[in-house]
Amino acid sequence: MPTPHRTTARRQLLTLLAALLPLLAALLVAAPEADARTEAADARTEAADARTEAAGARTEAADAVPAATLTEVTDFGANPSNLRMYVYVPENLAPKPAIVVAVHWCTGSGPDMYNGTEYDTLADRYGFLVLYPSVTRSSKCFDVSSPQALRRDGGSDPVGIRSMVDWATRTYGADTDRVFATGISSGAMMTNVLLGDYPDVFAAGAAFAGVPFGCFATTDGSEWNSACAQGTVSRTAQQWGDTARAAYPGYTGRRPRMQLWHGSEDDVLRYPNLGEMIKQWTNVQGVGQNPAATDTPQSGWTRTRYGGTGDRAPVEAISLQGVGHNLYGSGMAARVLTFFGLDGGGPAPQPQPGACRVSVTTNAWNTGLTASVTLTNTTSASVNGWRLGFTLPTGQTITNGWGATYAPASGSVTATDASYNAVLAPGASVALGYQANHTGNSAAPGAFTLNGAACSAG
């Protein structure tokens, strides 16, 4: 029979164990959680250190370029044609600045463009960066004619300019949605090329006395295309648009807006080139060639706007009566900034054609189908000319259609308005459709874009 003191000791030991067991269990459960929290904290610390290091690198690079003075930058990235890069950083640089690429004329240079235009003083006022590419080849003209220059990442000058933009974006945390290009003569031609090669990089361009993208194309190594310069190259709007789109096959995103300046007495890049550029960029934008607005900003100027009536219409053209090739003058850069939306004033951005709703129904049989499409303009502005983009399912080929013209017959298709339904008022709808063959998949397209902007379904 146990003695009383042993019984008491056992009871005390059991009581102690009962108290300790929950504590031990809690520790066993909590330990992994604590380890996980420690690991997560370490990961956050490492990420913060990486961000601090990246910010320090940006600060160091930015400090290497003094403010309020034109500075050459080297080793800025891929540069197959050995361009030189100059940058102007204003003292009041915005926290997330826009970028303006200012491209010089033949025989000129980046410093010449800096000295001959007002973009630096305007940058002081509005806080954006200005990049001045500079040609080193003997002609001092930009390459706007070679096959390499006329395709995305093909080589030559556009690649170097893209690298300059990337450098500025990395170094200053620039706003990638506000990158712009402007140029004079050879620089105007390069502006057209940049917007064709890199529609995902540039939001808009302003070309002073240029030619359409691809007009100067040559295959003999020559930098000059006399037929284009003389204004004898004429194509349809669709052909010009296809030429620009071919630089970046398969791209379906938004397209940059374009402002065009030309003198009626230009004897270097003759005046008909203005009309050809209007054809090209209205087609690229998917808007009609009939002006939505026409006015006279000052004596001798005729300004036409396409696809919109505001300061930031999809396409704007300014014709200068009696003016020759050397048309750039004081005050024009400020008008460029208004078109770009960088002047801090003026009306809100022009409503862009594109916001829409699409509903589609199909009726299929063994090897064929019909699709009925209803397109509705859901913006508060009229759409003057439309291009509806979609991708046909694999194995489908359009054999005929109504309410639009369709090209190509398979793959990524664009339905372009007919003359009688080109204008879509706010809230208005248009019916169109097509007949197609199929090899088993009779589904409707899954997504649509109107003039490059995504549509909602329903």
Coordinates of C-alpha atoms in Angstrom, one line a residue:
M1 CA 0.0 0.0 0.0
P2 CA 1.5 3.3 -1.0
T3 CA 2.5 5.7 1.7
P4 CA 0.8 9.1 1.8
H5 CA 3.9 11.2 0.9
R6 CA 4.5 9.1 -2.2
T7 CA 0.9 9.5 -3.3
T8 CA 1.2 13.2 -2.9
A9 CA 4.5 13.4 -4.9
R10 CA 3.0 11.4 -7.7
R11 CA 0.0 13.7 -7.8
Q12 CA 2.2 16.8 -7.8
L13 CA 4.3 15.3 -10.7
L14 CA 1.2 14.5 -12.7
T15 CA -0.1 18.0 -12.2
L16 CA 3.2 19.4 -13.4
L17 CA 3.2 17.2 -16.5
A18 CA -0.4 18.2 -17.3
A19 CA 0.6 21.8 -17.2
L20 CA 3.7 21.3 -19.3
L21 CA 2.2 19.2 -22.1
P22 CA 0.1 22.0 -23.6
L23 CA 3.0 24.3 -23.5
L24 CA 5.3 21.9 -25.3
A25 CA 2.6 21.2 -27.9
A26 CA 2.2 25.0 -28.5
L27 CA 5.9 25.4 -28.9
L28 CA 6.0 22.6 -31.4
V29 CA 3.3 24.2 -33.5
A30 CA 4.5 27.7 -33.1
A31 CA 8.1 27.0 -34.1
P32 CA 7.5 26.4 -37.8
E33 CA 5.2 29.4 -37.9
A34 CA 7.9 31.5 -36.3
D35 CA 10.5 30.2 -38.8
A36 CA 8.2 31.0 -41.7
R37 CA 7.7 34.5 -40.4
T38 CA 11.4 34.9 -40.0
E39 CA 12.0 33.7 -43.6
A40 CA 9.3 36.0 -44.9
A41 CA 10.9 39.0 -43.0
D42 CA 14.3 38.1 -44.4
A43 CA 12.9 38.0 -47.9
R44 CA 11.3 41.4 -47.4
T45 CA 14.6 42.7 -46.2
E46 CA 16.4 41.4 -49.2
A47 CA 13.8 42.8 -51.6
A48 CA 14.0 46.2 -49.9
D49 CA 17.8 46.1 -50.2
A50 CA 17.5 45.3 -53.9
R51 CA 15.1 48.2 -54.3
T52 CA 17.5 50.5 -52.4
E53 CA 20.4 49.3 -54.6
A54 CA 18.5 49.9 -57.8
A55 CA 17.4 53.3 -56.6
G56 CA 21.1 54.1 -55.7
A57 CA 22.1 53.0 -59.2
R58 CA 19.5 55.3 -60.7
T59 CA 20.6 58.2 -58.5
E60 CA 24.3 57.6 -59.4
A61 CA 23.5 57.5 -63.1
A62 CA 21.3 60.6 -62.8
D63 CA 24.0 62.5 -60.9
A64 CA 26.3 61.7 -63.8
V65 CA 24.2 64.0 -66.1
P66 CA 24.3 67.6 -64.8
A67 CA 20.9 69.4 -64.9
A68 CA 20.2 72.3 -67.3
T69 CA 23.0 71.6 -69.8
L70 CA 23.3 69.5 -72.9
T71 CA 25.3 66.4 -72.0
E72 CA 26.5 63.5 -74.1
V73 CA 25.8 60.0 -72.8
T74 CA 27.8 56.9 -74.0
D75 CA 27.3 53.2 -73.5
F76 CA 23.5 53.6 -73.4
G77 CA 22.8 50.2 -75.0
A78 CA 22.5 48.5 -78.4
N79 CA 23.7 51.0 -81.0
P80 CA 24.4 49.2 -84.3
S81 CA 24.9 52.4 -86.4
N82 CA 27.1 54.3 -83.9
L83 CA 24.7 57.1 -83.1
R84 CA 25.7 59.6 -80.5
M85 CA 23.3 60.5 -77.7
Y86 CA 22.8 63.9 -76.0
V87 CA 20.3 64.5 -73.2
Y88 CA 18.9 67.6 -71.6
V89 CA 17.7 67.2 -68.0
P90 CA 15.9 70.2 -66.6
E91 CA 16.5 71.3 -63.0
N92 CA 12.7 70.8 -62.2
L93 CA 12.5 67.3 -63.6
A94 CA 9.1 65.8 -62.9
P95 CA 9.1 62.7 -60.6
K96 CA 8.0 60.4 -63.4
P97 CA 9.0 62.5 -66.4
A98 CA 7.9 62.3 -70.0
I99 CA 10.5 61.8 -72.8
V100 CA 10.7 63.9 -76.0
V101 CA 13.1 62.5 -78.7
A102 CA 14.1 65.5 -80.9
V103 CA 15.6 64.3 -84.2
H104 CA 17.8 66.6 -86.3
W105 CA 17.8 67.3 -90.1
C106 CA 20.4 66.1 -92.7
T107 CA 23.8 67.7 -92.2
G108 CA 22.7 68.6 -88.6
S109 CA 23.5 67.1 -85.3
G110 CA 22.0 66.6 -81.8
P111 CA 23.6 69.8 -80.6
D112 CA 22.3 71.6 -83.6
M113 CA 18.7 70.4 -82.8
Y114 CA 19.2 71.5 -79.2
N115 CA 20.3 75.0 -80.3
G116 CA 17.8 75.4 -83.1
T117 CA 14.6 74.5 -81.2
E118 CA 13.0 75.4 -77.9
Y119 CA 12.5 71.9 -76.4
D120 CA 15.0 72.6 -73.7
T121 CA 13.4 75.8 -72.5
L122 CA 10.0 74.1 -72.6
A123 CA 11.4 71.2 -70.6
D124 CA 12.5 73.7 -68.0
R125 CA 8.9 74.8 -67.8
Y126 CA 7.1 71.4 -67.9
G127 CA 9.7 69.0 -66.4
F128 CA 10.2 66.4 -69.2
L129 CA 13.5 64.9 -70.6
V130 CA 14.8 65.7 -74.1
L131 CA 16.9 63.2 -76.0
Y132 CA 18.9 64.3 -79.0
P133 CA 20.1 61.5 -81.3
S134 CA 23.1 62.5 -83.5
V135 CA 24.2 60.8 -86.7
T136 CA 27.9 60.0 -87.2
R137 CA 27.8 58.8 -90.9
S138 CA 29.2 61.2 -93.4
S139 CA 25.9 62.3 -94.8
K140 CA 24.6 63.2 -91.3
C141 CA 21.2 61.9 -92.5
F142 CA 19.2 59.3 -90.6
D143 CA 18.7 55.9 -92.1
V144 CA 15.0 55.8 -93.1
S145 CA 15.5 53.7 -96.3
S146 CA 17.3 50.4 -95.5
P147 CA 15.4 47.1 -94.9
Q148 CA 17.0 47.1 -91.4
A149 CA 15.6 50.5 -90.5
L150 CA 12.1 49.7 -91.6
R151 CA 11.4 46.7 -89.3
R152 CA 11.3 46.5 -85.6
D153 CA 14.6 45.7 -84.0
G154 CA 16.0 45.2 -87.5
G155 CA 19.1 47.2 -86.8
S156 CA 20.4 50.7 -87.8
D157 CA 19.3 54.0 -86.3
P158 CA 15.9 53.1 -84.9
V159 CA 17.5 50.4 -82.6
G160 CA 20.0 53.0 -81.2
I161 CA 17.2 55.5 -80.6
R162 CA 15.1 52.9 -78.8
S163 CA 18.1 52.2 -76.6
M164 CA 18.3 55.9 -75.7
V165 CA 14.7 55.8 -74.6
D166 CA 15.3 52.6 -72.6
W167 CA 18.3 54.3 -70.9
A168 CA 16.3 57.3 -70.0
T169 CA 13.5 55.2 -68.6
R170 CA 15.9 53.2 -66.4
T171 CA 17.9 56.1 -65.2
Y172 CA 15.1 58.5 -64.4
G173 CA 12.0 56.3 -63.9
A174 CA 10.4 57.9 -66.9
D175 CA 6.8 57.4 -67.8
T176 CA 6.6 54.8 -70.5
D177 CA 3.2 55.9 -71.5
R178 CA 4.5 59.4 -72.4
V179 CA 7.3 58.9 -74.8
F180 CA 7.2 61.1 -77.9
A181 CA 9.2 61.8 -81.1
T182 CA 9.6 64.9 -83.2
G183 CA 11.9 65.8 -86.0
I184 CA 12.7 68.1 -88.9
S185 CA 13.3 66.9 -92.5
S186 CA 15.5 63.7 -92.1
G187 CA 14.3 63.8 -88.5
A188 CA 10.7 64.0 -89.6
M189 CA 11.2 61.0 -91.8
M190 CA 12.8 59.2 -88.8
T191 CA 9.8 60.2 -86.7
N192 CA 7.5 58.4 -89.1
V193 CA 9.9 55.4 -89.0
L194 CA 10.0 55.3 -85.2
L195 CA 6.2 55.3 -84.9
G196 CA 6.0 52.5 -87.4
D197 CA 8.8 50.4 -85.8
Y198 CA 7.9 51.0 -82.2
P199 CA 4.1 51.7 -81.9
D200 CA 4.3 50.3 -78.4
V201 CA 7.0 52.7 -77.3
F202 CA 5.9 56.1 -78.7
A203 CA 2.6 57.7 -77.8
A204 CA 2.7 60.3 -80.5
G205 CA 4.9 62.0 -83.0
A206 CA 5.3 65.4 -84.8
A207 CA 6.9 65.5 -88.2
F208 CA 8.1 68.7 -89.8
A209 CA 8.5 68.2 -93.6
G210 CA 8.7 64.4 -93.8
V211 CA 7.5 61.5 -95.9
P212 CA 5.4 58.5 -95.1
F213 CA 6.9 55.4 -93.4
G214 CA 8.5 53.3 -96.1
C215 CA 8.3 55.9 -98.8
F216 CA 12.1 56.3 -98.9
A217 CA 12.7 52.5 -99.0
T218 CA 15.6 51.4 -101.1
T219 CA 17.5 48.1 -101.6
D220 CA 20.6 49.4 -103.3
G221 CA 22.2 50.9 -100.3
S222 CA 21.3 54.4 -101.3
E223 CA 20.1 56.8 -98.7
W224 CA 18.0 58.8 -101.2
N225 CA 14.8 57.9 -103.0
S226 CA 14.2 60.6 -105.7
A227 CA 10.6 59.4 -106.6
C228 CA 9.5 59.8 -103.0
A229 CA 11.3 63.1 -102.5
Q230 CA 9.6 64.5 -105.7
G231 CA 6.2 63.5 -104.4
T232 CA 5.5 61.0 -107.2
V233 CA 5.0 57.9 -104.9
S234 CA 1.2 57.6 -104.4
R235 CA -0.6 54.7 -102.7
T236 CA -4.0 54.0 -101.3
A237 CA -4.5 54.6 -97.6
Q238 CA -4.8 50.8 -97.0
Q239 CA -1.5 50.3 -98.8
W240 CA 0.3 52.9 -96.8
G241 CA -1.2 51.6 -93.6
D242 CA -0.1 48.1 -94.4
T243 CA 3.4 49.3 -95.1
A244 CA 3.6 50.8 -91.6
R245 CA 2.0 47.8 -89.9
A246 CA 4.4 45.4 -91.6
A247 CA 7.2 46.9 -89.5
Y248 CA 5.8 45.0 -86.5
P249 CA 3.8 42.1 -87.7
G250 CA 1.1 40.8 -85.4
Y251 CA 1.0 43.9 -83.2
T252 CA -2.6 44.8 -82.2
G253 CA -2.1 47.4 -79.5
R254 CA -2.8 51.1 -79.6
R255 CA -1.2 53.1 -82.3
P256 CA 0.6 56.5 -81.8
R257 CA -1.1 59.7 -82.8
M258 CA 0.6 61.9 -85.5
Q259 CA 1.0 65.6 -86.1
L260 CA 2.2 66.5 -89.6
W261 CA 3.6 69.9 -90.8
H262 CA 4.4 70.7 -94.4
G263 CA 5.1 73.8 -96.6
S264 CA 3.2 74.0 -99.9
E265 CA 6.4 75.2 -101.7
D266 CA 8.7 72.5 -100.3
D267 CA 11.2 71.7 -103.1
V268 CA 13.2 69.1 -101.2
L269 CA 10.4 66.7 -100.0
R270 CA 7.6 67.9 -102.1
Y271 CA 4.1 68.9 -100.8
P272 CA 2.2 65.8 -102.1
N273 CA 4.0 63.8 -99.3
L274 CA 1.7 65.5 -96.8
G275 CA -1.3 64.0 -98.4
E276 CA 0.3 60.6 -98.5
M277 CA 1.2 60.8 -94.8
I278 CA -2.4 61.8 -94.0
K279 CA -3.5 58.7 -95.8
Q280 CA -1.1 56.5 -94.0
W281 CA -1.7 57.7 -90.4
T282 CA -5.5 57.9 -90.7
N283 CA -5.5 54.3 -91.9
V284 CA -3.1 53.2 -89.1
Q285 CA -5.4 55.0 -86.6
G286 CA -8.5 53.5 -88.2
V287 CA -10.2 56.9 -88.8
G288 CA -11.6 58.4 -91.9
Q289 CA -9.7 60.6 -94.4
N290 CA -12.4 63.4 -94.3
P291 CA -11.4 66.0 -91.7
A292 CA -13.5 66.1 -88.5
A293 CA -12.4 69.8 -88.1
T294 CA -10.6 72.4 -90.2
D295 CA -9.4 75.8 -89.1
T296 CA -6.7 78.5 -89.5
P297 CA -4.6 78.8 -86.4
Q298 CA -2.7 81.8 -88.0
S299 CA -2.5 83.5 -91.4
G300 CA -1.4 81.1 -94.2
W301 CA -1.9 78.0 -92.1
T302 CA -4.6 75.4 -92.7
R303 CA -5.1 72.8 -89.9
T304 CA -7.1 69.7 -90.5
R305 CA -7.9 67.1 -87.8
Y306 CA -9.0 63.5 -88.4
G307 CA -10.9 61.2 -86.1
G308 CA -11.5 64.0 -83.5
T309 CA -11.8 67.7 -83.2
G310 CA -9.7 68.5 -80.1
D311 CA -6.0 69.4 -79.6
R312 CA -5.1 65.7 -79.3
A313 CA -7.0 64.2 -82.3
P314 CA -5.6 60.9 -83.7
V315 CA -4.1 62.8 -86.7
E316 CA -3.5 66.5 -87.2
A317 CA -2.0 68.1 -90.3
I318 CA -0.8 71.7 -90.7
S319 CA -0.3 73.0 -94.2
L320 CA 1.7 76.2 -94.5
Q321 CA 0.9 78.2 -97.7
G322 CA 3.8 79.5 -99.6
V323 CA 6.4 78.1 -97.2
G324 CA 9.4 76.0 -98.4
H325 CA 11.3 73.1 -96.9
N326 CA 12.8 75.1 -94.0
L327 CA 9.4 75.6 -92.3
Y328 CA 10.3 75.2 -88.6
G329 CA 9.9 78.5 -86.7
S330 CA 9.7 79.8 -83.2
G331 CA 6.5 78.9 -81.4
M332 CA 6.0 75.6 -83.3
A333 CA 7.5 73.5 -80.5
A334 CA 4.9 74.8 -78.1
R335 CA 2.1 73.6 -80.5
V336 CA 3.8 70.2 -80.6
L337 CA 3.7 70.0 -76.8
T338 CA 0.0 70.8 -76.9
F339 CA -0.6 68.0 -79.3
F340 CA 1.5 65.7 -77.1
G341 CA -0.4 66.8 -74.0
L342 CA 2.8 68.0 -72.2
D343 CA 2.0 71.7 -71.8
G344 CA 0.0 71.3 -68.7
G345 CA -3.0 73.1 -70.1
G346 CA -5.6 72.8 -72.8
P347 CA -8.6 70.5 -72.9
A348 CA -8.7 67.0 -71.7
P349 CA -7.4 64.3 -74.1
Q350 CA -9.5 63.9 -77.2
P351 CA -11.8 60.8 -76.8
Q352 CA -10.2 58.2 -78.9
P353 CA -12.1 56.0 -81.2
G354 CA -12.1 52.5 -79.9
A355 CA -14.3 52.0 -76.8
C356 CA -17.0 49.6 -78.0
R357 CA -19.1 46.6 -77.4
V358 CA -19.4 43.6 -79.7
S359 CA -21.9 40.8 -79.8
V360 CA -21.6 37.9 -82.2
T361 CA -23.7 34.8 -83.0
T362 CA -22.8 31.9 -85.3
N363 CA -24.8 29.4 -87.3
A364 CA -22.7 26.4 -88.3
W365 CA -23.1 23.3 -90.5
N366 CA -20.7 20.5 -91.6
T367 CA -17.9 22.6 -93.1
G368 CA -19.2 26.1 -93.0
L369 CA -20.7 28.9 -90.8
T370 CA -22.1 32.4 -90.8
A371 CA -21.3 34.9 -88.1
S372 CA -23.5 37.9 -87.4
V373 CA -21.7 40.7 -85.6
T374 CA -23.1 43.8 -83.9
L375 CA -20.7 46.6 -83.2
T376 CA -21.7 49.4 -80.8
N377 CA -19.8 52.7 -80.1
T378 CA -19.8 53.1 -76.3
T379 CA -17.9 56.4 -76.3
S380 CA -19.3 59.9 -76.0
A381 CA -17.7 60.9 -79.3
S382 CA -18.5 59.9 -82.9
V383 CA -16.2 57.4 -84.5
N384 CA -15.4 58.6 -88.0
G385 CA -14.1 55.5 -89.7
W386 CA -13.6 52.2 -88.0
R387 CA -11.5 49.0 -88.2
L388 CA -12.7 46.0 -86.2
G389 CA -9.9 43.5 -85.5
F390 CA -10.3 39.9 -84.4
T391 CA -8.6 36.5 -84.8
L392 CA -10.5 33.6 -86.5
P393 CA -10.2 30.3 -84.8
T394 CA -7.7 27.9 -86.4
G395 CA -9.1 26.2 -89.5
Q396 CA -11.6 29.0 -90.4
T397 CA -11.4 31.0 -93.6
I398 CA -13.7 33.8 -94.6
T399 CA -15.3 33.3 -98.1
N400 CA -17.5 36.4 -98.2
G401 CA -18.9 39.1 -95.9
W402 CA -21.2 42.0 -95.6
G403 CA -21.2 45.4 -93.9
A404 CA -17.4 45.7 -94.2
T405 CA -14.4 44.5 -96.2
Y406 CA -12.3 41.7 -94.6
A407 CA -8.6 41.1 -94.9
P408 CA -6.9 38.7 -94.7
A409 CA -9.3 35.8 -95.0
S410 CA -7.9 33.9 -92.0
G411 CA -5.8 34.5 -88.9
S412 CA -5.7 38.0 -87.6
V413 CA -8.5 39.7 -89.6
T414 CA -9.5 43.3 -89.9
A415 CA -13.0 44.3 -90.9
T416 CA -12.9 47.8 -92.4
D417 CA -16.0 50.1 -92.6
A418 CA -18.0 50.5 -95.8
S419 CA -18.6 54.0 -97.1
Y420 CA -22.2 54.0 -95.9
N421 CA -21.5 53.0 -92.3
A422 CA -18.2 54.7 -91.6
V423 CA -19.5 57.1 -89.0
L424 CA -20.7 55.7 -85.7
A425 CA -22.5 58.2 -83.5
P426 CA -22.2 57.8 -79.7
G427 CA -24.3 54.8 -78.7
A428 CA -24.9 53.8 -82.3
S429 CA -24.5 50.2 -83.6
V430 CA -23.7 48.7 -87.0
A431 CA -24.5 45.2 -88.2
L432 CA -21.9 43.2 -90.2
G433 CA -21.0 39.6 -90.7
Y434 CA -19.3 37.0 -92.7
Q435 CA -19.4 33.5 -94.1
A436 CA -16.5 31.1 -93.5
N437 CA -15.4 27.6 -94.1
H438 CA -14.1 25.6 -91.1
T439 CA -12.3 22.3 -90.5
G440 CA -14.2 21.4 -87.3
N441 CA -13.9 24.4 -85.1
S442 CA -17.0 26.6 -85.7
A443 CA -16.6 28.9 -82.7
A444 CA -16.9 32.6 -82.8
P445 CA -13.8 34.9 -82.3
G446 CA -13.1 35.4 -78.6
A447 CA -12.0 39.0 -78.6
F448 CA -12.4 42.2 -80.7
T449 CA -10.6 45.5 -81.0
L450 CA -12.0 48.8 -82.5
N451 CA -9.2 51.0 -84.0
G452 CA -6.7 49.2 -81.7
A453 CA -8.7 49.4 -78.4
A454 CA -10.2 46.4 -76.8
C455 CA -14.0 45.9 -77.0
S456 CA -16.2 44.5 -74.3
A457 CA -18.5 41.5 -75.1
G458 CA -22.2 41.3 -74.9

